[in-house]
């Protein structure tokens, strides 16, 4: 039976059990328009309701609603122009993709990612056999954010706060959910009209067995 490894709240509630694959999203620091802020509050309310429910008592309709909230926010964010720091700049994106792969097998099993101009998506499975070496999602996010922020600041962005505090997380509930999430991550640049085909995007990845 899965064990609870982490349950806490900062700006958002977070919950982690062992042997789960997670979809993670976080964005660059900076102000957002009111419409996107409303979407964030909608997600916060849905997440709080989700984590308040007992295991096995979450109906599929609510999961669908919860996922739609996150996707609505993500699509709005994808259309919002990057201000200050563009993560897809040629001297920044390689820093991020290198870090994602560097921590693969060290902290987690990396399944997919996509770097967008103002946010990132990761799909990964934290290692569960050694809790002292980064199994917690909060530790994974902290280490990636900390390392990449320092490297980006070395590129001439010193003095800027790189990442917005906190992150969104959602665990994968089935094979169907997994396939859907991978496709959603890879097609993010297409939905944002950055490319016509997902294969044209240089800053995404999917691990195939």
PDB file of C-alpha atoms in Angstrom, residues 64-180:
ATOM      1  CA  UNK A  64     -11.839  15.918 -14.728  1.00  0.00           C
ATOM      2  CA  UNK A  65     -12.932  19.306 -13.370  1.00  0.00           C
ATOM      3  CA  UNK A  66      -9.686  19.644 -11.421  1.00  0.00           C
ATOM      4  CA  UNK A  67      -7.596  18.820 -14.489  1.00  0.00           C
ATOM      5  CA  UNK A  68      -9.582  21.272 -16.607  1.00  0.00           C
ATOM      6  CA  UNK A  69      -8.855  24.038 -14.089  1.00  0.00           C
ATOM      7  CA  UNK A  70      -5.121  23.449 -14.414  1.00  0.00           C
ATOM      8  CA  UNK A  71      -5.294  23.228 -18.197  1.00  0.00           C
ATOM      9  CA  UNK A  72      -7.263  26.473 -18.455  1.00  0.00           C
ATOM     10  CA  UNK A  73      -4.639  28.237 -16.363  1.00  0.00           C
ATOM     11  CA  UNK A  74      -1.833  26.668 -18.378  1.00  0.00           C
ATOM     12  CA  UNK A  75      -3.317  27.682 -21.729  1.00  0.00           C
ATOM     13  CA  UNK A  76      -3.815  31.250 -20.517  1.00  0.00           C
ATOM     14  CA  UNK A  77      -0.237  31.309 -19.271  1.00  0.00           C
ATOM     15  CA  UNK A  78       1.024  29.923 -22.577  1.00  0.00           C
ATOM     16  CA  UNK A  79      -0.604  32.791 -24.461  1.00  0.00           C
ATOM     17  CA  UNK A  80       0.708  35.401 -22.018  1.00  0.00           C
ATOM     18  CA  UNK A  81       3.963  36.892 -23.384  1.00  0.00           C
ATOM     19  CA  UNK A  82       7.108  36.324 -21.359  1.00  0.00           C
ATOM     20  CA  UNK A  83       8.163  39.451 -19.504  1.00  0.00           C
ATOM     21  CA  UNK A  84      11.675  39.989 -18.200  1.00  0.00           C
ATOM     22  CA  UNK A  85      13.052  36.481 -18.673  1.00  0.00           C
ATOM     23  CA  UNK A  86      12.227  34.220 -21.606  1.00  0.00           C
ATOM     24  CA  UNK A  87      12.987  30.625 -20.647  1.00  0.00           C
ATOM     25  CA  UNK A  88      13.287  29.650 -24.315  1.00  0.00           C
ATOM     26  CA  UNK A  89      16.167  32.040 -24.928  1.00  0.00           C
ATOM     27  CA  UNK A  90      19.197  30.214 -26.328  1.00  0.00           C
ATOM     28  CA  UNK A  91      21.284  30.850 -23.200  1.00  0.00           C
ATOM     29  CA  UNK A  92      18.565  29.800 -20.735  1.00  0.00           C
ATOM     30  CA  UNK A  93      16.695  26.799 -22.165  1.00  0.00           C
ATOM     31  CA  UNK A  94      19.826  24.555 -22.234  1.00  0.00           C
ATOM     32  CA  UNK A  95      20.372  25.305 -18.538  1.00  0.00           C
ATOM     33  CA  UNK A  96      16.908  23.960 -17.768  1.00  0.00           C
ATOM     34  CA  UNK A  97      17.021  20.891 -19.999  1.00  0.00           C
ATOM     35  CA  UNK A  98      20.482  20.006 -18.684  1.00  0.00           C
ATOM     36  CA  UNK A  99      19.222  20.207 -15.104  1.00  0.00           C
ATOM     37  CA  UNK A 100      16.170  18.053 -15.846  1.00  0.00           C
ATOM     38  CA  UNK A 101      18.398  15.320 -17.272  1.00  0.00           C
ATOM     39  CA  UNK A 102      21.124  15.752 -14.647  1.00  0.00           C
ATOM     40  CA  UNK A 103      18.741  14.900 -11.798  1.00  0.00           C
ATOM     41  CA  UNK A 104      17.220  12.007 -13.768  1.00  0.00           C
ATOM     42  CA  UNK A 105      18.173   8.706 -12.075  1.00  0.00           C
ATOM     43  CA  UNK A 106      19.609  10.753  -9.208  1.00  0.00           C
ATOM     44  CA  UNK A 107      16.374  12.129  -7.727  1.00  0.00           C
ATOM     45  CA  UNK A 108      13.711  10.752 -10.036  1.00  0.00           C
ATOM     46  CA  UNK A 109      12.824   8.868 -13.180  1.00  0.00           C
ATOM     47  CA  UNK A 110      12.223  11.484 -15.890  1.00  0.00           C
ATOM     48  CA  UNK A 111       9.321  10.787 -18.252  1.00  0.00           C
ATOM     49  CA  UNK A 112       8.699  14.072 -20.079  1.00  0.00           C
ATOM     50  CA  UNK A 113       9.210  17.823 -19.957  1.00  0.00           C
ATOM     51  CA  UNK A 114       8.507  20.971 -21.910  1.00  0.00           C
ATOM     52  CA  UNK A 115      10.087  24.391 -21.473  1.00  0.00           C
ATOM     53  CA  UNK A 116       7.747  27.236 -22.396  1.00  0.00           C
ATOM     54  CA  UNK A 117       8.682  30.950 -22.485  1.00  0.00           C
ATOM     55  CA  UNK A 118       7.305  31.631 -19.000  1.00  0.00           C
ATOM     56  CA  UNK A 119       6.778  28.218 -17.380  1.00  0.00           C
ATOM     57  CA  UNK A 120       7.910  24.596 -17.373  1.00  0.00           C
ATOM     58  CA  UNK A 121       6.215  21.194 -17.319  1.00  0.00           C
ATOM     59  CA  UNK A 122       7.770  18.052 -15.877  1.00  0.00           C
ATOM     60  CA  UNK A 123       6.493  14.496 -15.683  1.00  0.00           C
ATOM     61  CA  UNK A 124       8.516  12.330 -13.316  1.00  0.00           C
ATOM     62  CA  UNK A 125       8.492   9.567 -10.754  1.00  0.00           C
ATOM     63  CA  UNK A 126      10.444  10.368  -7.560  1.00  0.00           C
ATOM     64  CA  UNK A 127      12.705   7.634  -6.281  1.00  0.00           C
ATOM     65  CA  UNK A 128      11.067   5.981  -3.310  1.00  0.00           C
ATOM     66  CA  UNK A 129      13.857   3.741  -2.015  1.00  0.00           C
ATOM     67  CA  UNK A 130      15.983   6.439  -0.384  1.00  0.00           C
ATOM     68  CA  UNK A 131      13.995   9.278   1.226  1.00  0.00           C
ATOM     69  CA  UNK A 132      17.193  11.017   2.337  1.00  0.00           C
ATOM     70  CA  UNK A 133      18.320  11.651  -1.246  1.00  0.00           C
ATOM     71  CA  UNK A 134      15.538  13.723  -2.733  1.00  0.00           C
ATOM     72  CA  UNK A 135      12.440  11.530  -2.899  1.00  0.00           C
ATOM     73  CA  UNK A 136      10.215  14.401  -1.767  1.00  0.00           C
ATOM     74  CA  UNK A 137       8.651  16.510  -4.508  1.00  0.00           C
ATOM     75  CA  UNK A 138       9.384  19.680  -2.579  1.00  0.00           C
ATOM     76  CA  UNK A 139      13.072  18.752  -2.461  1.00  0.00           C
ATOM     77  CA  UNK A 140      13.158  17.972  -6.187  1.00  0.00           C
ATOM     78  CA  UNK A 141      11.564  21.320  -7.056  1.00  0.00           C
ATOM     79  CA  UNK A 142      13.793  23.188  -4.604  1.00  0.00           C
ATOM     80  CA  UNK A 143      16.982  21.704  -6.041  1.00  0.00           C
ATOM     81  CA  UNK A 144      16.012  22.268  -9.692  1.00  0.00           C
ATOM     82  CA  UNK A 145      14.860  25.816  -9.013  1.00  0.00           C
ATOM     83  CA  UNK A 146      17.917  26.634  -6.908  1.00  0.00           C
ATOM     84  CA  UNK A 147      20.452  25.306  -9.397  1.00  0.00           C
ATOM     85  CA  UNK A 148      18.817  26.768 -12.502  1.00  0.00           C
ATOM     86  CA  UNK A 149      18.261  30.166 -10.881  1.00  0.00           C
ATOM     87  CA  UNK A 150      21.970  30.457 -10.081  1.00  0.00           C
ATOM     88  CA  UNK A 151      22.974  29.395 -13.590  1.00  0.00           C
ATOM     89  CA  UNK A 152      20.507  31.768 -15.251  1.00  0.00           C
ATOM     90  CA  UNK A 153      21.700  34.657 -13.112  1.00  0.00           C
ATOM     91  CA  UNK A 154      25.241  33.943 -14.318  1.00  0.00           C
ATOM     92  CA  UNK A 155      23.990  34.584 -17.854  1.00  0.00           C
ATOM     93  CA  UNK A 156      23.490  38.251 -17.044  1.00  0.00           C
ATOM     94  CA  UNK A 157      20.204  38.170 -15.169  1.00  0.00           C
ATOM     95  CA  UNK A 158      21.790  38.855 -11.788  1.00  0.00           C
ATOM     96  CA  UNK A 159      19.549  40.660  -9.358  1.00  0.00           C
ATOM     97  CA  UNK A 160      16.409  39.164 -10.865  1.00  0.00           C
ATOM     98  CA  UNK A 161      14.241  36.707  -9.019  1.00  0.00           C
ATOM     99  CA  UNK A 162      13.877  33.859 -11.492  1.00  0.00           C
ATOM    100  CA  UNK A 163      11.125  31.594 -10.190  1.00  0.00           C
ATOM    101  CA  UNK A 164       7.762  32.269  -8.653  1.00  0.00           C
ATOM    102  CA  UNK A 165       7.363  30.570  -5.278  1.00  0.00           C
ATOM    103  CA  UNK A 166       5.536  27.225  -5.118  1.00  0.00           C
ATOM    104  CA  UNK A 167       4.433  24.850  -7.867  1.00  0.00           C
ATOM    105  CA  UNK A 168       1.447  22.835  -9.092  1.00  0.00           C
ATOM    106  CA  UNK A 169       1.527  19.057  -8.739  1.00  0.00           C
ATOM    107  CA  UNK A 170      -0.888  16.330  -9.807  1.00  0.00           C
ATOM    108  CA  UNK A 171      -0.310  12.603  -9.608  1.00  0.00           C
ATOM    109  CA  UNK A 172      -1.112  10.311 -12.536  1.00  0.00           C
ATOM    110  CA  UNK A 173      -4.067   8.035 -11.829  1.00  0.00           C
ATOM    111  CA  UNK A 174      -4.071   5.560 -14.739  1.00  0.00           C
ATOM    112  CA  UNK A 175      -2.417   4.560 -18.008  1.00  0.00           C
ATOM    113  CA  UNK A 176      -5.017   6.637 -19.851  1.00  0.00           C
ATOM    114  CA  UNK A 177      -4.243   9.642 -17.665  1.00  0.00           C
ATOM    115  CA  UNK A 178      -0.519   9.106 -18.304  1.00  0.00           C
ATOM    116  CA  UNK A 179      -0.940   9.085 -22.092  1.00  0.00           C
ATOM    117  CA  UNK A 180      -3.168  12.148 -21.928  1.00  0.00           C
TER     118      UNK A 180
END
